[in-house]
PDB file of C-alpha atoms (C1' of nucleotides) in Angstrom:
ATOM      1  CA  MET L1049     -88.514-114.852 -77.614  1.00 48.00           C
ATOM      2  CA  GLU L1050     -85.551-116.965 -78.366  1.00 43.00           C
ATOM      3  CA  ASN L1051     -85.023-116.973 -74.728  1.00 40.00           C
ATOM      4  CA  TYR L1052     -88.375-118.455 -74.103  1.00 42.00           C
ATOM      5  CA  HIS L1053     -87.749-120.966 -76.745  1.00 43.00           C
ATOM      6  CA  MET L1054     -84.576-121.926 -75.087  1.00 42.00           C
ATOM      7  CA  LEU L1055     -86.145-122.042 -71.732  1.00 42.00           C
ATOM      8  CA  PHE L1056     -88.925-124.269 -72.798  1.00 41.00           C
ATOM      9  CA  GLY L1057     -86.954-125.609 -75.665  1.00 36.00           C
ATOM     10  CA  THR L1058     -87.043-129.060 -74.257  1.00 36.00           C
ATOM     11  CA  THR L1059     -90.581-129.291 -75.429  1.00 37.00           C
ATOM     12  CA  ALA L1060     -90.279-127.923 -78.903  1.00 37.00           C
ATOM     13  CA  ALA L1061     -86.870-129.311 -79.559  1.00 37.00           C
ATOM     14  CA  GLN L1062     -87.935-132.884 -79.266  1.00 37.00           C
ATOM     15  CA  PRO L1063     -87.347-134.263 -82.721  1.00 39.00           C
ATOM     16  CA  SER L1064     -89.644-137.183 -82.455  1.00 36.00           C
ATOM     17  CA  SER L1065     -93.129-137.174 -81.057  1.00 35.00           C
ATOM     18  CA  SER L1066     -93.145-133.470 -81.293  1.00 34.00           C
ATOM     19  CA  THR L1067     -96.869-133.421 -81.477  1.00 35.00           C
ATOM     20  CA  SER L1068     -98.027-134.436 -78.114  1.00 32.00           C
ATOM     21  CA  ASN L1069     -95.297-134.014 -75.639  1.00 31.00           C
ATOM     22  CA  SER L1070     -94.886-130.329 -76.129  1.00 34.00           C
ATOM     23  CA  TYR L1071     -96.836-128.139 -73.845  1.00 37.00           C
ATOM     24  CA  ASN L1072     -98.169-130.732 -71.575  1.00 36.00           C
ATOM     25  CA  PHE L1073     -98.665-127.986 -69.120  1.00 41.00           C
ATOM     26  CA  LEU L1074    -101.201-126.577 -71.480  1.00 41.00           C
ATOM     27  CA  ALA L1075    -103.264-129.652 -71.023  1.00 37.00           C
ATOM     28  CA  GLY L1076    -103.191-128.814 -67.398  1.00 35.00           C
ATOM     29  CA  SER L1077    -104.355-125.374 -68.201  1.00 37.00           C
ATOM     30  CA  SER L1078    -107.266-126.616 -70.183  1.00 36.00           C
ATOM     31  CA  SER L1079    -108.383-128.706 -67.302  1.00 34.00           C
ATOM     32  CA  LEU L1080    -108.100-125.642 -65.205  1.00 36.00           C
ATOM     33  CA  LEU L1081    -110.293-123.751 -67.548  1.00 36.00           C
ATOM     34  CA  ARG L1082    -112.759-126.541 -67.492  1.00 36.00           C
ATOM     35  CA  ASP L1083    -112.851-126.318 -63.808  1.00 37.00           C
ATOM     36  CA  ASN L1084    -113.638-122.707 -64.191  1.00 36.00           C
ATOM     37  CA  ASP L1085    -116.801-122.815 -66.077  1.00 36.00           C
ATOM     38  CA  ARG L1086    -118.723-124.299 -63.197  1.00 35.00           C
ATOM     39  CA  GLY L1087    -121.147-126.084 -65.430  1.00 34.00           C
ATOM     40  CA  GLN L1088    -122.863-123.175 -66.967  1.00 35.00           C
ATOM     41  CA  GLN L1089    -124.015-123.862 -70.461  1.00 33.00           C
ATOM     42  CA  ALA L1090    -124.682-127.432 -69.713  1.00 34.00           C
ATOM     43  CA  GLY L1091    -124.064-129.682 -72.631  1.00 31.00           C
ATOM     44  CA  HIS L1092    -122.196-127.018 -74.391  1.00 33.00           C
ATOM     45  CA  SER L1093    -119.529-126.658 -71.816  1.00 32.00           C
ATOM     46  CA  ALA L1094    -117.747-129.912 -72.260  1.00 34.00           C
ATOM     47  CA  SER L1095    -117.680-130.028 -75.990  1.00 32.00           C
ATOM     48  CA  GLY L1096    -117.120-126.373 -76.412  1.00 30.00           C
ATOM     49  CA  LEU L1097    -114.266-126.178 -74.037  1.00 31.00           C
ATOM     50  CA  SER L1098    -112.666-129.327 -75.148  1.00 31.00           C
ATOM     51  CA  SER L1099    -112.834-128.273 -78.728  1.00 29.00           C
ATOM     52  CA  HIS L1100    -111.507-124.912 -77.857  1.00 30.00           C
ATOM     53  CA  GLY L1101    -108.622-126.287 -75.928  1.00 31.00           C
ATOM     54  CA  GLY L1102    -108.164-128.986 -78.457  1.00 30.00           C
ATOM     55  CA  SER L1103    -107.702-126.712 -81.356  1.00 31.00           C
ATOM     56  CA  PHE L1104    -105.519-124.576 -79.277  1.00 34.00           C
ATOM     57  CA  LEU L1105    -103.273-127.419 -78.426  1.00 38.00           C
ATOM     58  CA  ALA L1106    -103.345-128.769 -81.909  1.00 35.00           C
ATOM     59  CA  GLU L1107    -102.221-125.552 -83.424  1.00 40.00           C
ATOM     60  CA  LEU L1108     -99.601-125.217 -80.840  1.00 45.00           C
ATOM     61  CA  SER L1109     -98.120-128.609 -81.066  1.00 39.00           C
ATOM     62  CA  GLY L1110     -98.163-129.257 -84.739  1.00 37.00           C
ATOM     63  CA  ASN L1111     -98.869-127.726 -88.071  1.00 38.00           C
ATOM     64  CA  SER L1112    -102.220-128.720 -89.288  1.00 36.00           C
ATOM     65  CA  SER L1113    -101.943-130.046 -92.781  1.00 36.00           C
ATOM     66  CA  LYS L1114    -105.388-128.876 -93.611  1.00 36.00           C
ATOM     67  CA  ASP L1115    -104.524-126.113 -95.978  1.00 37.00           C
ATOM     68  CA  GLY L1116    -101.411-127.788 -97.153  1.00 35.00           C
ATOM     69  CA  GLY L1117     -99.226-124.756 -97.458  1.00 34.00           C
ATOM     70  CA  ALA L1118    -101.708-122.869 -99.488  1.00 34.00           C
ATOM     71  CA  SER L1119    -100.603-119.393 -98.749  1.00 35.00           C
ATOM     72  CA  PRO L1120     -97.179-117.945 -98.978  1.00 37.00           C
ATOM     73  CA  PRO L1121     -96.801-115.071 -96.614  1.00 36.00           C
ATOM     74  CA  ALA L1122     -98.579-112.114 -98.006  1.00 34.00           C
ATOM     75  CA  ALA L1123     -96.289-110.143 -95.772  1.00 36.00           C
ATOM     76  CA  SER L1124     -98.265-107.000 -96.150  1.00 36.00           C
ATOM     77  CA  ARG L1125    -100.766-106.408 -93.480  1.00 36.00           C
ATOM     78  CA  GLY L1126    -101.453-102.857 -94.438  1.00 34.00           C
ATOM     79  CA  GLU L1127    -103.150-103.600 -97.664  1.00 37.00           C
ATOM     80  CA  SER L1128    -105.620-100.857 -97.002  1.00 34.00           C
ATOM     81  CA  SER L1129    -107.270-101.130-100.340  1.00 34.00           C
ATOM     82  CA  ALA L1130    -109.919 -98.742 -99.250  1.00 35.00           C
ATOM     83  CA  GLY L1131    -109.109 -95.133 -98.876  1.00 34.00           C
ATOM     84  CA  PRO L1132    -110.759 -92.552 -96.697  1.00 35.00           C
ATOM     85  CA  VAL L1133    -113.790 -92.775 -98.895  1.00 38.00           C
ATOM     86  CA  ALA L1134    -114.677 -96.137 -97.525  1.00 35.00           C
ATOM     87  CA  GLU L1135    -114.205 -94.738 -94.098  1.00 37.00           C
ATOM     88  CA  ALA L1136    -116.803 -92.148 -94.772  1.00 35.00           C
ATOM     89  CA  ASP L1137    -119.039 -94.806 -96.074  1.00 38.00           C
ATOM     90  CA  ARG L1138    -118.744 -96.767 -92.913  1.00 38.00           C
ATOM     91  CA  PRO L1139    -118.194 -94.815 -89.762  1.00 37.00           C
ATOM     92  CA  ALA L1140    -116.198 -96.391 -87.019  1.00 35.00           C
ATOM     93  CA  GLY L1141    -114.962 -99.785 -87.840  1.00 36.00           C
ATOM     94  CA  GLY L1142    -114.438-101.266 -91.219  1.00 37.00           C
ATOM     95  CA  ALA L1143    -112.239-103.905 -89.771  1.00 39.00           C
ATOM     96  CA  GLY L1144    -112.476-106.381 -92.558  1.00 37.00           C
ATOM     97  CA  LYS L1145    -110.922-104.448 -95.345  1.00 37.00           C
ATOM     98  CA  ARG L1146    -108.386-106.913 -96.499  1.00 36.00           C
ATOM     99  CA  LYS L1147    -109.569-109.864 -98.409  1.00 36.00           C
ATOM    100  CA  GLY L1148    -106.800-111.555-100.259  1.00 34.00           C
ATOM    101  CA  GLU L1149    -104.958-112.539 -97.167  1.00 38.00           C
ATOM    102  CA  LYS L1150    -105.349-116.065 -96.000  1.00 41.00           C
ATOM    103  CA  LYS L1151    -104.583-117.523 -92.692  1.00 43.00           C
ATOM    104  CA  GLU L1152    -101.128-118.829 -92.574  1.00 47.00           C
ATOM    105  CA  ARG L1153    -100.279-120.998 -89.702  1.00 50.00           C
ATOM    106  CA  ARG L1154     -97.275-119.996 -87.796  1.00 61.00           C
ATOM    107  CA  PRO L1155     -95.737-121.616 -84.828  1.00 70.00           C
ATOM    108  CA  ARG L1156     -97.334-120.769 -81.554  1.00 73.00           C
ATOM    109  CA  TYR L1157     -95.808-121.147 -78.187  1.00 75.00           C
ATOM    110  CA  ALA L1158     -97.802-120.869 -75.052  1.00 72.00           C
ATOM    111  CA  PHE L1159     -97.056-121.169 -71.424  1.00 75.00           C
ATOM    112  CA  GLN L1160     -98.452-120.240 -68.098  1.00 73.00           C
ATOM    113  CA  THR L1161     -96.755-118.016 -65.676  1.00 73.00           C
ATOM    114  CA  ARG L1162     -97.564-116.956 -62.225  1.00 69.00           C
ATOM    115  CA  SER L1163     -97.132-113.276 -61.917  1.00 67.00           C
ATOM    116  CA  GLN L1164     -98.790-110.223 -60.572  1.00 63.00           C
ATOM    117  CA  VAL L1165     -98.390-108.292 -63.763  1.00 63.00           C
ATOM    118  CA  ASP L1166     -99.948-109.300 -67.029  1.00 65.00           C
ATOM    119  CA  ILE L1167     -97.263-107.858 -69.193  1.00 67.00           C
ATOM    120  CA  LEU L1168     -93.898-109.364 -68.666  1.00 68.00           C
ATOM    121  CA  ASP L1169     -90.996-107.565 -70.187  1.00 71.00           C
ATOM    122  CA  ASP L1170     -89.478-110.112 -72.487  1.00 75.00           C
ATOM    123  CA  GLY L1171     -87.179-107.709 -74.229  1.00 81.00           C
ATOM    124  CA  TYR L1172     -89.408-106.930 -77.175  1.00 85.00           C
ATOM    125  CA  ARG L1173     -91.667-103.999 -77.697  1.00 89.00           C
ATOM    126  CA  TRP L1174     -95.347-104.724 -77.982  1.00 91.00           C
ATOM    127  CA  ARG L1175     -98.276-102.641 -79.026  1.00 93.00           C
ATOM    128  CA  LYS L1176    -101.670-103.596 -77.790  1.00 95.00           C
ATOM    129  CA  TYR L1177    -104.179-103.845 -80.587  1.00 94.00           C
ATOM    130  CA  GLY L1178    -107.182-105.386 -78.972  1.00 94.00           C
ATOM    131  CA  GLN L1179    -108.845-106.686 -75.911  1.00 93.00           C
ATOM    132  CA  LYS L1180    -111.705-109.107 -75.765  1.00 93.00           C
ATOM    133  CA  ALA L1181    -113.651-110.741 -73.037  1.00 90.00           C
ATOM    134  CA  VAL L1182    -113.664-114.462 -73.501  1.00 89.00           C
ATOM    135  CA  LYS L1183    -116.246-116.898 -72.353  1.00 87.00           C
ATOM    136  CA  ASN L1184    -115.867-118.502 -68.974  1.00 83.00           C
ATOM    137  CA  ASN L1185    -113.216-116.072 -67.985  1.00 83.00           C
ATOM    138  CA  LYS L1186    -113.918-112.921 -66.175  1.00 83.00           C
ATOM    139  CA  PHE L1187    -110.615-111.423 -67.149  1.00 88.00           C
ATOM    140  CA  PRO L1188    -110.315-110.125 -70.687  1.00 90.00           C
ATOM    141  CA  ARG L1189    -107.725-111.359 -73.118  1.00 92.00           C
ATOM    142  CA  SER L1190    -105.298-108.841 -74.489  1.00 93.00           C
ATOM    143  CA  TYR L1191    -103.779-108.938 -77.931  1.00 94.00           C
ATOM    144  CA  TYR L1192    -100.352-107.547 -78.614  1.00 94.00           C
ATOM    145  CA  ARG L1193     -98.233-107.206 -81.696  1.00 92.00           C
ATOM    146  CA  CYS L1194     -94.541-106.624 -82.059  1.00 91.00           C
ATOM    147  CA  THR L1195     -93.963-103.042 -83.061  1.00 88.00           C
ATOM    148  CA  HIS L1196     -90.910-103.817 -85.100  1.00 85.00           C
ATOM    149  CA  GLN L1197     -91.448-103.185 -88.768  1.00 80.00           C
ATOM    150  CA  GLY L1198     -91.971-106.306 -90.759  1.00 79.00           C
ATOM    151  CA  CYS L1199     -92.180-108.398 -87.642  1.00 83.00           C
ATOM    152  CA  ASN L1200     -95.583-109.990 -87.480  1.00 82.00           C
ATOM    153  CA  VAL L1201     -95.182-111.664 -84.176  1.00 87.00           C
ATOM    154  CA  LYS L1202     -98.237-111.540 -82.006  1.00 91.00           C
ATOM    155  CA  LYS L1203     -98.919-112.542 -78.491  1.00 90.00           C
ATOM    156  CA  GLN L1204    -101.993-112.746 -76.382  1.00 89.00           C
ATOM    157  CA  VAL L1205    -102.144-112.573 -72.674  1.00 89.00           C
ATOM    158  CA  GLN L1206    -104.915-113.895 -70.550  1.00 87.00           C
ATOM    159  CA  ARG L1207    -105.354-114.256 -66.871  1.00 85.00           C
ATOM    160  CA  LEU L1208    -107.293-117.097 -65.441  1.00 81.00           C
ATOM    161  CA  SER L1209    -110.385-116.153 -63.543  1.00 72.00           C
ATOM    162  CA  ARG L1210    -109.922-118.835 -60.961  1.00 71.00           C
ATOM    163  CA  ASP L1211    -106.291-118.192 -60.254  1.00 75.00           C
ATOM    164  CA  GLU L1212    -105.740-114.532 -60.439  1.00 74.00           C
ATOM    165  CA  GLY L1213    -102.043-115.114 -60.233  1.00 77.00           C
ATOM    166  CA  VAL L1214    -101.828-117.323 -63.288  1.00 79.00           C
ATOM    167  CA  VAL L1215    -101.279-115.669 -66.611  1.00 83.00           C
ATOM    168  CA  VAL L1216    -101.356-117.538 -69.895  1.00 84.00           C
ATOM    169  CA  THR L1217     -99.181-116.037 -72.582  1.00 86.00           C
ATOM    170  CA  THR L1218     -99.308-117.238 -76.151  1.00 86.00           C
ATOM    171  CA  TYR L1219     -96.702-116.233 -78.681  1.00 86.00           C
ATOM    172  CA  GLU L1220     -97.445-116.553 -82.350  1.00 85.00           C
ATOM    173  CA  GLY L1221     -94.789-116.288 -84.997  1.00 83.00           C
ATOM    174  CA  THR L1222     -91.088-115.729 -84.892  1.00 81.00           C
ATOM    175  CA  HIS L1223     -89.234-112.503 -84.440  1.00 80.00           C
ATOM    176  CA  THR L1224     -87.139-111.457 -87.380  1.00 76.00           C
ATOM    177  CA  HIS L1225     -85.018-109.035 -85.476  1.00 83.00           C
ATOM    178  CA  PRO L1226     -82.834-109.066 -82.408  1.00 78.00           C
ATOM    179  CA  ILE L1227     -84.091-108.254 -78.994  1.00 76.00           C
ATOM    180  CA  GLU L1228     -84.002-104.660 -78.041  1.00 67.00           C
ATOM    181  CA  LYS L1229     -83.083-105.097 -74.465  1.00 66.00           C
ATOM    182  CA  SER L1230     -80.389-107.024 -72.814  1.00 59.00           C
ATOM    183  CA  ASN L1231     -81.001-110.513 -71.638  1.00 54.00           C
ATOM    184  CA  ASP L1232     -80.154-109.671 -68.128  1.00 53.00           C
ATOM    185  CA  ASN L1233     -83.510-108.158 -67.901  1.00 50.00           C
ATOM    186  CA  PHE L1234     -85.050-111.437 -68.741  1.00 51.00           C
ATOM    187  CA  GLU L1235     -83.415-112.988 -65.817  1.00 50.00           C
ATOM    188  CA  HIS L1236     -84.922-110.281 -63.791  1.00 51.00           C
ATOM    189  CA  ILE L1237     -88.433-111.157 -64.742  1.00 50.00           C
ATOM    190  CA  LEU L1238     -87.878-114.736 -63.776  1.00 53.00           C
ATOM    191  CA  THR L1239     -87.574-113.601 -60.267  1.00 49.00           C
ATOM    192  CA  GLN L1240     -91.072-112.281 -60.300  1.00 50.00           C
ATOM    193  CA  MET L1241     -92.782-115.194 -61.841  1.00 51.00           C
ATOM    194  CA  GLN L1242     -92.905-118.929 -61.744  1.00 50.00           C
ATOM    195  CA  ILE L1243     -93.356-120.967 -64.834  1.00 49.00           C
ATOM    196  CA  TYR L1244     -95.566-123.964 -64.629  1.00 47.00           C
ATOM    197  CA  SER L1245     -93.875-126.660 -66.532  1.00 40.00           C
ATOM    198  CA  GLY L1246     -96.260-129.489 -66.204  1.00 36.00           C
ATOM    199  CA  MET L1247     -94.181-131.945 -68.142  1.00 36.00           C
ATOM    200  CA  GLY L1248     -93.484-134.967 -66.142  1.00 33.00           C
ATOM    201  CA  SER L1249     -96.015-135.214 -63.449  1.00 33.00           C
ATOM    202  CA  ASN L1250     -95.260-132.496 -61.021  1.00 36.00           C
ATOM    203  CA  PHE L1251     -94.937-128.805 -61.262  1.00 38.00           C
ATOM    204  CA  SER L1252     -91.614-127.153 -60.971  1.00 37.00           C
ATOM    205  CA  SER L1253     -90.905-123.515 -60.861  1.00 38.00           C
ATOM    206  CA  SER L1254     -88.434-122.134 -63.292  1.00 38.00           C
ATOM    207  CA  HIS L1255     -86.940-120.534 -60.328  1.00 39.00           C
ATOM    208  CA  ASN L1256     -85.293-123.744 -59.401  1.00 38.00           C
ATOM    209  CA  MET L1257     -84.359-124.547 -62.919  1.00 41.00           C
ATOM    210  CA  PHE L1258     -82.183-121.538 -63.232  1.00 40.00           C
ATOM    211  CA  HIS L1259     -80.757-121.225 -59.848  1.00 43.00           C
TER     212      HIS L1259
ATOM    213  C1'  DC R 817     -95.751 -84.296 -80.706  1.00 79.51           C
ATOM    214  C1'  DG R 818     -95.169 -89.352 -81.488  1.00 79.51           C
ATOM    215  C1'  DG R 819     -96.268 -93.542 -80.061  1.00 79.51           C
ATOM    216  C1'  DT R 820     -99.318 -96.351 -77.379  1.00 79.51           C
ATOM    217  C1'  DT R 821    -103.711 -97.684 -75.252  1.00 79.51           C
ATOM    218  C1'  DT R 822    -108.629 -97.646 -75.288  1.00 79.51           C
ATOM    219  C1'  DT R 823    -112.743 -99.012 -77.170  1.00 79.51           C
ATOM    220  C1'  DG R 824    -116.667-100.013 -80.183  1.00 79.51           C
ATOM    221  C1'  DA R 825    -117.561-102.127 -84.498  1.00 79.51           C
ATOM    222  C1'  DC R 826    -116.793-105.433 -88.062  1.00 79.51           C
ATOM    223  C1'  DC R 827    -115.792-109.999 -89.762  1.00 79.51           C
ATOM    224  C1'  DA R 828    -114.771-114.895 -90.217  1.00 79.51           C
ATOM    225  C1'  DG R 829    -115.397-119.626 -88.335  1.00 79.51           C
ATOM    226  C1'  DC R 830    -117.931-122.761 -86.106  1.00 79.51           C
ATOM    227  C1'  DG R 831    -121.957-124.897 -83.929  1.00 79.51           C
ATOM    228  C1'  DC R 832    -126.646-125.478 -83.795  1.00 79.51           C
TER     229       DC R 832
ATOM    230  C1'  DG Z1026    -129.208-119.741 -92.321  1.00 79.51           C
ATOM    231  C1'  DC Z1027    -128.644-117.657 -87.778  1.00 79.51           C
ATOM    232  C1'  DG Z1028    -126.271-116.567 -83.749  1.00 79.51           C
ATOM    233  C1'  DC Z1029    -122.379-116.871 -80.814  1.00 79.51           C
ATOM    234  C1'  DT Z1030    -117.497-116.301 -80.059  1.00 79.51           C
ATOM    235  C1'  DG Z1031    -112.958-114.886 -80.891  1.00 79.51           C
ATOM    236  C1'  DG Z1032    -109.691-111.951 -83.479  1.00 79.51           C
ATOM    237  C1'  DT Z1033    -108.691-107.559 -85.719  1.00 79.51           C
ATOM    238  C1'  DC Z1034    -109.109-102.747 -87.144  1.00 79.51           C
ATOM    239  C1'  DA Z1035    -108.878 -97.949 -86.496  1.00 79.51           C
ATOM    240  C1'  DA Z1036    -110.327 -93.473 -84.591  1.00 79.51           C
ATOM    241  C1'  DA Z1037    -109.990 -91.173 -80.481  1.00 79.51           C
ATOM    242  C1'  DA Z1038    -108.005 -90.642 -76.089  1.00 79.51           C
ATOM    243  C1'  DC Z1039    -104.101 -90.901 -73.436  1.00 79.51           C
ATOM    244  C1'  DC Z1040     -99.311 -90.393 -71.874  1.00 79.51           C
ATOM    245  C1'  DG Z1041     -94.157 -89.592 -72.011  1.00 79.51           C
TER     246       DG Z1041
END
DNA sequence: CGGTTTTGACCAGCGC
DNA sequence: GCGCTGGTCAAAACCG
């Protein structure tokens, strides 16, 4: 992930005005999504989408001061307070077992890529833990989590319905361990995708940036 | 066999 | 307060 950070580091690294300038290309994406919905859910579409994208961008670009650092990292996802008994009580499901854990905001980095494959090998190992169909997108969104112990990094991958070739990947959190694979591989994946960096006014493919 | 994906259900947040 | 939507869990299926 460090690689990504470096690659798109120009956005996040900006010391000043770090709020808005980062991820301008995401703004582009939101407009794309808006284009997608083709006006269904009139009245709801604009506000809903804008709010959706807005929060998305907000979380991405800056830390919301809403909670004000309320929760230190609980660090233990597997609280599993309920034993098998609860399972018997509730067949299939029981997702919301943990209670004490609050939402802690962690940095999120998102970008669009153009690729044929949803899952780009970024050097880390991911385990898929969910898949959900989102509104206004015919392609489902996939949720992945880093399999490394103690590493709570998550990422979600979604493909735009309009542009089948465009894949939006959102990373959440920071890896606390080195990459498993060599970085050469990363270079390899660049050859099969183009990164939309919408900063500035025109698109440029990462292809050119690195070669 | 171990790890990963699949898949339906549950839950929390938000809007109405 | 209800319903919709997105995010997560976990058992079962799947795959090397």
